[in-house]
Coordinates of C-alpha atoms in Angstrom, one line a residue:
Chain A
T1 CA -15.9 -68.9 -15.8
A2 CA -14.9 -65.6 -17.2
A3 CA -13.2 -64.4 -14.0
A4 CA -10.9 -67.3 -13.7
R5 CA -9.6 -66.8 -17.2
R6 CA -8.2 -63.4 -16.5
P7 CA -4.8 -64.0 -15.0
W8 CA -4.3 -60.4 -13.8
K9 CA -4.8 -59.3 -10.3
L10 CA -6.4 -55.9 -10.0
F11 CA -5.5 -53.2 -7.6
G12 CA -6.9 -49.8 -7.0
A13 CA -4.6 -47.1 -5.9
M14 CA -5.3 -43.6 -4.7
C15 CA -3.1 -40.5 -5.3
L16 CA -4.0 -38.1 -2.7
L17 CA -3.1 -34.5 -3.5
R18 CA -2.8 -31.5 -1.3
L19 CA -3.2 -28.4 -3.4
P20 CA -0.8 -25.6 -3.1
R21 CA -1.7 -22.8 -0.7
I22 CA 0.5 -20.0 -1.9
T23 CA 1.5 -18.9 -5.4
Q24 CA 4.9 -19.8 -6.5
P25 CA 7.5 -17.1 -6.4
L26 CA 7.7 -15.1 -9.6
E27 CA 10.6 -15.5 -12.0
K28 CA 13.0 -12.6 -12.6
E29 CA 11.4 -11.5 -15.9
E30 CA 7.9 -11.7 -14.3
E31 CA 9.0 -9.6 -11.5
E32 CA 10.5 -6.9 -13.7
M33 CA 7.4 -6.9 -15.9
A34 CA 5.2 -6.6 -12.9
A35 CA 7.2 -3.6 -11.5
L36 CA 7.2 -1.9 -14.9
M37 CA 3.4 -2.3 -15.3
E38 CA 2.8 -1.0 -11.8
Q39 CA 4.9 2.1 -12.6
I40 CA 3.0 2.7 -15.8
E41 CA -0.3 2.4 -14.0
L42 CA 0.8 4.7 -11.3
E43 CA 1.8 7.4 -13.7
K44 CA -1.4 7.0 -15.8
S45 CA -3.8 7.0 -12.9
H46 CA -5.8 9.9 -11.5
Y47 CA -5.8 11.1 -7.9
S48 CA -8.1 9.3 -5.5
D49 CA -10.4 11.1 -2.9
H50 CA -7.9 10.6 -0.1
E51 CA -5.0 12.0 -2.1
I52 CA -7.0 15.1 -3.2
R53 CA -8.0 15.7 0.4
K54 CA -4.4 15.4 1.5
L55 CA -3.2 17.9 -1.2
E56 CA -5.9 20.4 -0.2
E57 CA -4.9 20.2 3.4
E58 CA -1.3 20.7 2.6
E59 CA -2.1 23.8 0.6
R60 CA -4.2 25.2 3.4
L61 CA -1.4 24.7 5.9
K62 CA 1.0 26.5 3.6
R63 CA -1.4 29.4 3.3
R64 CA -1.9 29.6 7.0
K65 CA 1.8 29.7 7.7
E66 CA 2.5 32.4 5.1
S67 CA -0.4 34.7 5.8
L68 CA -1.6 33.8 9.3
Y69 CA -5.3 33.8 8.4
D70 CA -7.7 32.3 10.9
E71 CA -10.5 31.9 8.5
D72 CA -9.9 28.3 7.8
E73 CA -10.5 27.2 11.3
A74 CA -14.1 28.0 11.0
H75 CA -14.5 25.2 8.3
G76 CA -13.4 22.8 11.0
K77 CA -11.8 20.0 9.0
T78 CA -8.9 20.1 11.3
V79 CA -10.4 17.4 13.5
I80 CA -8.8 14.5 11.7
M81 CA -6.3 15.4 9.0
A82 CA -5.6 13.1 6.1
Q83 CA -2.0 12.9 7.1
D84 CA -2.9 11.6 10.5
L85 CA -5.1 8.9 9.0
E86 CA -2.2 7.8 6.8
E87 CA 0.1 7.5 9.8
K88 CA -2.5 5.6 11.7
W89 CA -2.8 3.1 8.8
E90 CA 0.9 2.7 8.5
Q91 CA 1.3 1.9 12.1
K92 CA -1.4 -0.7 11.8
F93 CA 0.2 -2.2 8.8
L94 CA 3.5 -2.5 10.6
Q95 CA 1.8 -4.4 13.4
F96 CA 0.5 -7.0 11.0
K97 CA 2.7 -10.0 10.6
A98 CA 2.2 -12.3 7.7
A99 CA 2.6 -16.0 8.2
P100 CA 5.9 -17.4 7.1
Q101 CA 6.0 -18.7 3.6
I102 CA 8.8 -21.2 4.1
T103 CA 7.5 -22.9 7.2
D104 CA 8.9 -26.4 7.4
A105 CA 11.6 -26.1 4.9
D106 CA 13.4 -24.9 7.9
K107 CA 12.5 -28.0 9.8
S108 CA 15.2 -29.9 8.0
N109 CA 13.0 -31.6 5.4
D110 CA 10.5 -33.2 7.6
R111 CA 8.6 -35.0 4.9
T112 CA 5.9 -36.4 7.1
S113 CA 4.3 -33.0 7.8
L114 CA 1.7 -31.4 5.6
N115 CA 3.0 -27.9 6.2
R116 CA 6.0 -28.0 3.9
K117 CA 6.3 -26.7 0.4
L118 CA 3.1 -24.6 0.5
D119 CA 3.5 -23.6 -3.1
S120 CA 3.4 -27.0 -4.8
N121 CA 1.3 -30.2 -4.8
L122 CA 2.0 -32.8 -2.2
M123 CA 1.3 -36.5 -2.7
L124 CA 0.9 -39.3 -0.2
L125 CA 3.3 -42.2 -0.4
V126 CA 3.0 -45.3 1.8
K127 CA 5.4 -48.2 2.4
Q128 CA 3.7 -51.4 1.5
K129 CA 4.7 -55.0 1.4
I130 CA 4.4 -56.6 -2.0
G131 CA 5.6 -60.2 -2.4
N132 CA 8.8 -60.2 -0.5
Q133 CA 9.8 -56.5 -0.8
E134 CA 8.8 -53.5 1.1
L135 CA 8.2 -50.7 -1.4
W136 CA 7.2 -47.1 -1.4
L137 CA 3.9 -46.9 -3.3
L138 CA 0.8 -44.9 -3.6
P139 CA -1.7 -46.6 -1.2
Q140 CA -3.3 -49.5 -3.0
V141 CA -5.6 -52.3 -2.1
E142 CA -6.7 -55.3 -4.0
W143 CA -9.9 -55.2 -5.9
Q144 CA -12.7 -57.4 -4.8
P145 CA -15.3 -58.6 -7.3
G146 CA -18.5 -56.7 -7.0
E147 CA -17.2 -53.3 -6.2
T148 CA -16.3 -50.4 -8.5
L149 CA -12.6 -49.5 -8.9
R150 CA -13.3 -46.1 -7.4
S151 CA -14.6 -47.6 -4.2
T152 CA -11.5 -49.8 -4.1
A153 CA -9.3 -46.7 -4.2
E154 CA -11.4 -45.1 -1.5
R155 CA -11.0 -48.1 0.6
A156 CA -7.3 -47.9 0.1
M157 CA -7.3 -44.4 1.3
A158 CA -9.5 -45.1 4.2
S159 CA -7.4 -48.1 5.3
F160 CA -4.3 -45.9 5.6
L161 CA -5.7 -42.7 6.8
G162 CA -8.8 -43.6 8.8
D163 CA -12.4 -43.3 7.8
H164 CA -13.2 -39.6 8.1
I165 CA -11.0 -37.9 5.7
Q166 CA -12.4 -35.0 3.8
A167 CA -11.1 -35.9 0.4
K168 CA -12.9 -35.3 -2.9
V169 CA -12.4 -38.0 -5.5
L170 CA -12.2 -36.7 -9.0
G171 CA -14.5 -38.6 -11.3
N172 CA -15.1 -42.2 -11.8
A173 CA -12.5 -42.9 -14.4
P174 CA -9.0 -43.9 -13.5
Y175 CA -6.2 -41.6 -14.4
G176 CA -3.4 -44.1 -15.1
I177 CA -2.6 -47.7 -15.1
Y178 CA 0.5 -49.7 -14.3
K179 CA 0.8 -53.3 -15.0
Y180 CA 3.6 -55.6 -14.1
K181 CA 4.3 -59.3 -14.2
F182 CA 5.2 -61.3 -11.2
P183 CA 8.7 -62.9 -11.1
K184 CA 8.6 -66.4 -12.5
A185 CA 8.8 -68.0 -9.1
I186 CA 5.4 -66.9 -8.1
R187 CA 3.8 -67.1 -11.4
T188 CA 1.0 -69.6 -11.8
E189 CA -1.6 -70.0 -14.5
D190 CA -4.0 -67.9 -12.6
N191 CA -1.7 -65.1 -11.6
V192 CA 0.5 -63.8 -14.3
G193 CA 0.8 -60.3 -13.0
A194 CA -1.1 -57.4 -11.6
K195 CA -2.6 -54.2 -12.9
V196 CA -2.8 -51.1 -10.7
F197 CA -5.4 -48.4 -11.5
F198 CA -4.7 -44.9 -10.2
F199 CA -7.3 -42.5 -9.0
K200 CA -6.9 -38.9 -7.9
A201 CA -8.4 -37.1 -5.0
F202 CA -8.0 -33.7 -3.4
L203 CA -7.5 -33.2 0.3
Q204 CA -10.1 -30.7 1.5
S205 CA -9.3 -30.1 5.1
S206 CA -5.9 -28.7 6.0
D207 CA -5.0 -31.2 8.7
F208 CA -6.2 -34.4 10.1
P209 CA -5.1 -36.6 13.0
Q210 CA -1.9 -38.0 11.8
A211 CA -1.7 -40.5 14.6
E212 CA -4.1 -42.8 12.8
L213 CA -1.6 -43.7 10.1
K214 CA -0.3 -47.2 10.7
A215 CA 2.5 -47.6 8.2
D216 CA 5.3 -45.2 7.2
Y217 CA 4.0 -42.4 5.1
L218 CA 5.4 -39.4 3.3
W219 CA 4.1 -36.3 1.6
V220 CA 6.3 -35.6 -1.4
T221 CA 6.3 -33.2 -4.3
K222 CA 6.5 -34.4 -7.9
K223 CA 10.3 -33.9 -8.1
E224 CA 11.0 -35.9 -5.0
L225 CA 9.0 -38.8 -6.3
G226 CA 12.0 -40.0 -8.1
D227 CA 13.8 -40.7 -4.8
Y228 CA 11.2 -43.2 -3.7
L229 CA 9.5 -44.8 -6.6
K230 CA 10.9 -47.3 -9.1
S231 CA 11.5 -46.1 -12.6
E232 CA 8.8 -47.9 -14.4
Y233 CA 6.2 -47.1 -11.8
L234 CA 7.4 -43.5 -11.8
K235 CA 7.0 -43.2 -15.5
K236 CA 3.4 -44.2 -15.4
V237 CA 2.6 -42.1 -12.4
N238 CA 4.3 -39.0 -13.9
R239 CA 2.0 -39.2 -16.9
F240 CA -1.0 -38.0 -15.0
L241 CA 0.5 -35.6 -12.6
L242 CA 0.2 -31.9 -13.3
D243 CA 2.6 -29.5 -11.8
Chain B
D1 CA -13.6 24.3 -61.0
A2 CA -10.7 22.7 -59.2
L3 CA -12.8 22.9 -56.1
L4 CA -15.8 21.3 -57.6
G5 CA -13.8 18.5 -59.3
C6 CA -13.7 16.4 -56.0
H7 CA -14.6 12.7 -55.9
R8 CA -17.8 13.2 -53.8
S9 CA -20.5 11.3 -55.6
Y10 CA -23.3 13.7 -55.4
R11 CA -26.9 12.8 -56.3
S12 CA -26.6 14.1 -59.9
R13 CA -23.6 11.9 -60.6
P14 CA -24.1 8.5 -62.0
T15 CA -21.8 7.0 -59.3
H16 CA -24.1 8.1 -56.5
G17 CA -24.6 5.4 -53.9
I18 CA -21.9 3.2 -55.3
G19 CA -20.6 1.9 -51.9
K20 CA -24.0 0.9 -50.5
F21 CA -24.4 -2.7 -49.5
K22 CA -26.8 -2.9 -46.6
Y23 CA -29.7 -3.5 -48.8
L24 CA -28.1 -6.7 -49.9
L25 CA -27.7 -8.2 -46.3
P26 CA -30.5 -10.4 -44.8
K27 CA -32.7 -8.5 -42.4
E28 CA -32.0 -9.0 -38.7
A29 CA -35.0 -9.7 -36.5
L30 CA -35.5 -7.2 -33.7
K31 CA -34.4 -8.6 -30.2
K32 CA -37.2 -9.4 -27.8
R33 CA -36.9 -8.1 -24.3
K34 CA -37.4 -11.4 -22.4
E35 CA -34.8 -14.0 -23.1
K36 CA -35.5 -17.7 -23.2
V37 CA -34.9 -19.3 -19.8
Q38 CA -32.8 -22.4 -20.2
M39 CA -32.1 -25.5 -22.2
K40 CA -30.9 -28.2 -20.0
E41 CA -29.6 -31.6 -21.1
I42 CA -28.3 -34.4 -19.0
S43 CA -28.0 -37.5 -21.1
A44 CA -27.4 -40.5 -18.9
G45 CA -25.5 -43.4 -20.2
T46 CA -21.9 -44.4 -20.8
E47 CA -21.1 -40.9 -21.9
Y48 CA -22.2 -38.3 -19.4
Q49 CA -22.5 -34.8 -20.5
Y50 CA -23.2 -32.1 -18.0
G51 CA -25.7 -29.5 -19.0
D52 CA -25.0 -25.9 -18.1
V53 CA -22.3 -25.5 -15.6
N54 CA -21.6 -22.3 -13.8
I55 CA -18.1 -21.5 -12.6
Q56 CA -18.4 -18.7 -10.0
M57 CA -15.4 -16.8 -8.8
T58 CA -15.7 -14.3 -5.9
S59 CA -13.1 -12.1 -4.3
Y60 CA -12.5 -8.8 -2.8
D61 CA -9.9 -7.8 -5.4
L62 CA -11.4 -6.7 -8.6
C63 CA -8.4 -7.0 -11.0
L64 CA -7.6 -10.4 -9.7
V65 CA -11.1 -11.8 -10.2
E66 CA -11.4 -10.3 -13.7
H67 CA -8.1 -11.6 -14.8
F68 CA -8.9 -15.0 -13.5
A69 CA -12.2 -15.0 -15.3
Q70 CA -10.5 -14.1 -18.5
Y71 CA -8.0 -16.9 -18.0
V72 CA -10.7 -19.4 -17.5
H73 CA -12.6 -18.2 -20.5
R74 CA -9.5 -18.4 -22.7
L75 CA -8.7 -21.9 -21.3
C76 CA -12.1 -23.1 -22.3
N77 CA -11.7 -21.6 -25.7
R78 CA -8.5 -23.4 -26.2
L79 CA -9.9 -26.7 -25.0
S80 CA -12.8 -26.2 -27.4
I81 CA -15.5 -26.2 -24.6
R82 CA -18.4 -24.1 -25.6
V83 CA -18.9 -21.1 -23.4
N84 CA -22.4 -19.8 -23.3
E85 CA -22.0 -16.6 -21.3
S86 CA -19.5 -15.0 -19.1
Y87 CA -21.1 -12.3 -17.0
A88 CA -20.6 -10.5 -13.7
M89 CA -22.9 -10.4 -10.7
P90 CA -23.5 -7.0 -9.0
T91 CA -20.9 -6.2 -6.4
K92 CA -21.8 -6.2 -2.7
T93 CA -20.4 -3.5 -0.4
N94 CA -19.7 -4.4 3.2
E95 CA -18.9 -1.7 5.8
M96 CA -16.8 -3.0 8.6
L97 CA -16.8 -1.2 11.9
F98 CA -14.1 -2.1 14.4
L99 CA -15.1 -1.6 18.0
E100 CA -11.9 -1.5 20.0
E101 CA -12.6 -1.2 23.6
R102 CA -9.4 0.0 25.3
G103 CA -10.8 2.6 27.5
S104 CA -12.1 4.8 24.8
K105 CA -14.3 3.1 22.1
M106 CA -12.8 3.6 18.7
Q107 CA -14.6 2.9 15.5
L108 CA -12.5 2.4 12.5
D109 CA -14.3 2.0 9.2
A110 CA -13.3 -0.1 6.3
V111 CA -15.3 -0.5 3.2
L112 CA -15.0 -3.9 1.4
T113 CA -16.5 -4.7 -2.0
T114 CA -17.1 -8.3 -3.0
H115 CA -17.0 -9.0 -6.8
Q116 CA -18.3 -12.0 -8.5
R117 CA -17.7 -13.3 -12.1
V118 CA -19.5 -16.2 -13.7
V119 CA -18.5 -18.3 -16.7
Q120 CA -21.1 -20.5 -18.1
I121 CA -20.1 -23.7 -19.9
R122 CA -22.0 -26.2 -21.9
G123 CA -21.1 -29.6 -23.2
L124 CA -18.6 -30.7 -20.6
S125 CA -18.0 -34.4 -20.9
S126 CA -17.6 -36.2 -17.6
T127 CA -14.3 -37.8 -18.5
F128 CA -12.8 -34.3 -19.0
A129 CA -14.5 -32.5 -16.2
P130 CA -12.2 -33.6 -13.3
I131 CA -9.1 -32.7 -15.4
L132 CA -10.5 -29.2 -16.0
L133 CA -11.4 -28.8 -12.4
E134 CA -7.9 -29.8 -11.4
I135 CA -6.3 -27.3 -13.8
I136 CA -8.5 -24.5 -12.5
Q137 CA -8.0 -25.4 -8.9
S138 CA -4.3 -25.6 -9.1
N139 CA -4.1 -22.2 -10.9
Q140 CA -6.4 -20.5 -8.5
P141 CA -4.9 -17.2 -7.2
E142 CA -4.9 -16.4 -3.5
G143 CA -8.0 -14.8 -2.2
V144 CA -10.3 -16.1 -4.9
H145 CA -13.1 -18.5 -4.0
L146 CA -14.1 -20.9 -6.7
L147 CA -17.5 -22.5 -7.0
M148 CA -18.7 -24.9 -9.7
K149 CA -22.3 -25.8 -9.9
Q150 CA -25.1 -26.6 -12.3
H151 CA -27.1 -23.8 -13.7
T152 CA -30.6 -23.5 -12.2
E153 CA -33.5 -21.2 -12.8
A154 CA -32.9 -19.5 -9.5
D155 CA -29.4 -18.6 -10.7
F156 CA -30.9 -17.1 -13.8
K157 CA -33.5 -15.2 -11.9
S158 CA -31.0 -13.7 -9.5
R159 CA -29.6 -11.7 -12.3
L160 CA -33.0 -10.0 -13.1
K161 CA -34.3 -7.1 -11.2
S162 CA -37.9 -7.1 -9.9
R163 CA -40.2 -4.3 -10.9
P164 CA -42.5 -3.4 -8.0
E165 CA -44.7 -1.0 -10.1
L166 CA -45.4 -3.7 -12.7
E167 CA -46.2 -6.2 -10.0
E168 CA -48.6 -3.8 -8.3
L169 CA -50.4 -3.1 -11.6
L170 CA -50.7 -6.8 -12.3
A171 CA -52.0 -7.4 -8.8
Q172 CA -54.6 -4.7 -9.3
M173 CA -55.7 -6.2 -12.6
S174 CA -56.2 -9.7 -11.3

């Protein structure tokens, strides 16, 4: 039969990405450029309503102090002055606290949490047993005849993370392929080697119950992949990863 | 005579009308008021091609949304994806009243404007669509919501304004 002739085993692997939440910090030239453009815009712009009102009230105050006229009180705009509004707004702004940008980088590189490195992509790596070795890989599961490769990848994801993950798989076509031959000890006529097809998915929800994970897992950025993956595998995986 | 010796080709000169060329161009047809609605194509098969896809970006910050829309447009140009239109939806103004009840009720007003830009694309192949989506999503600025959907007639009609007088007259006639 046709299936028996193909000596390769097929695997479907899922690369689960968590998109960055914050923009990356600007480079030195970008910052200088931004500051320059802001200054140009400020000098070129016209006064807004609030600023005009503020200037008028300042002038009125000056005139009052010099000439002690009481005419202006009849106009009655002294209820709320523009200066008071500004001070109120400034106080409110000081009360507001922005969330820290470097959250878990403080936590001594805890790579299992999703909260670290909010400005870059994070990928899921799982420790799996293949043959005799335990390796760090993208979660993969063997393909069974009769199902599409994409559903294999989804099954791989579900087996490691539980059923209800809100992840959006991108497209039906695989992103990359890695094939390797088994060491000669295990090689038979039927099983020469294996091919792993990679699919990509985006993690939609920000957090999910992490207790469901059975094996060891890590969330790593692209640069840190080199610490965990083997060189050949890493080369093929790097081909389809954007940064 | 020195004053009259200028190069203006007056009607009596033989060089009158020497620079005219508009009579040589083909005549443009006058534009009709009502535009054609849509031309949709979804060809099923091994090679999928999406019909008209709308990429809608909404945000409170005008400059950010406009710059992002420009970026998406230029990206599609470079990737040789045909861009049908890139237009803006009317802005929605929201007035926020804070009711702080600490003894005396204070009402602070804030006026927020929501801006929306749409870039319409045709001829997106389904092998390329997820890559494009990934690029756009990873370059999304903060505070901008992204929405990609297929173009429908309802989307088209939401841009048009209804004319109550015309409708009244039509109702009277029929």
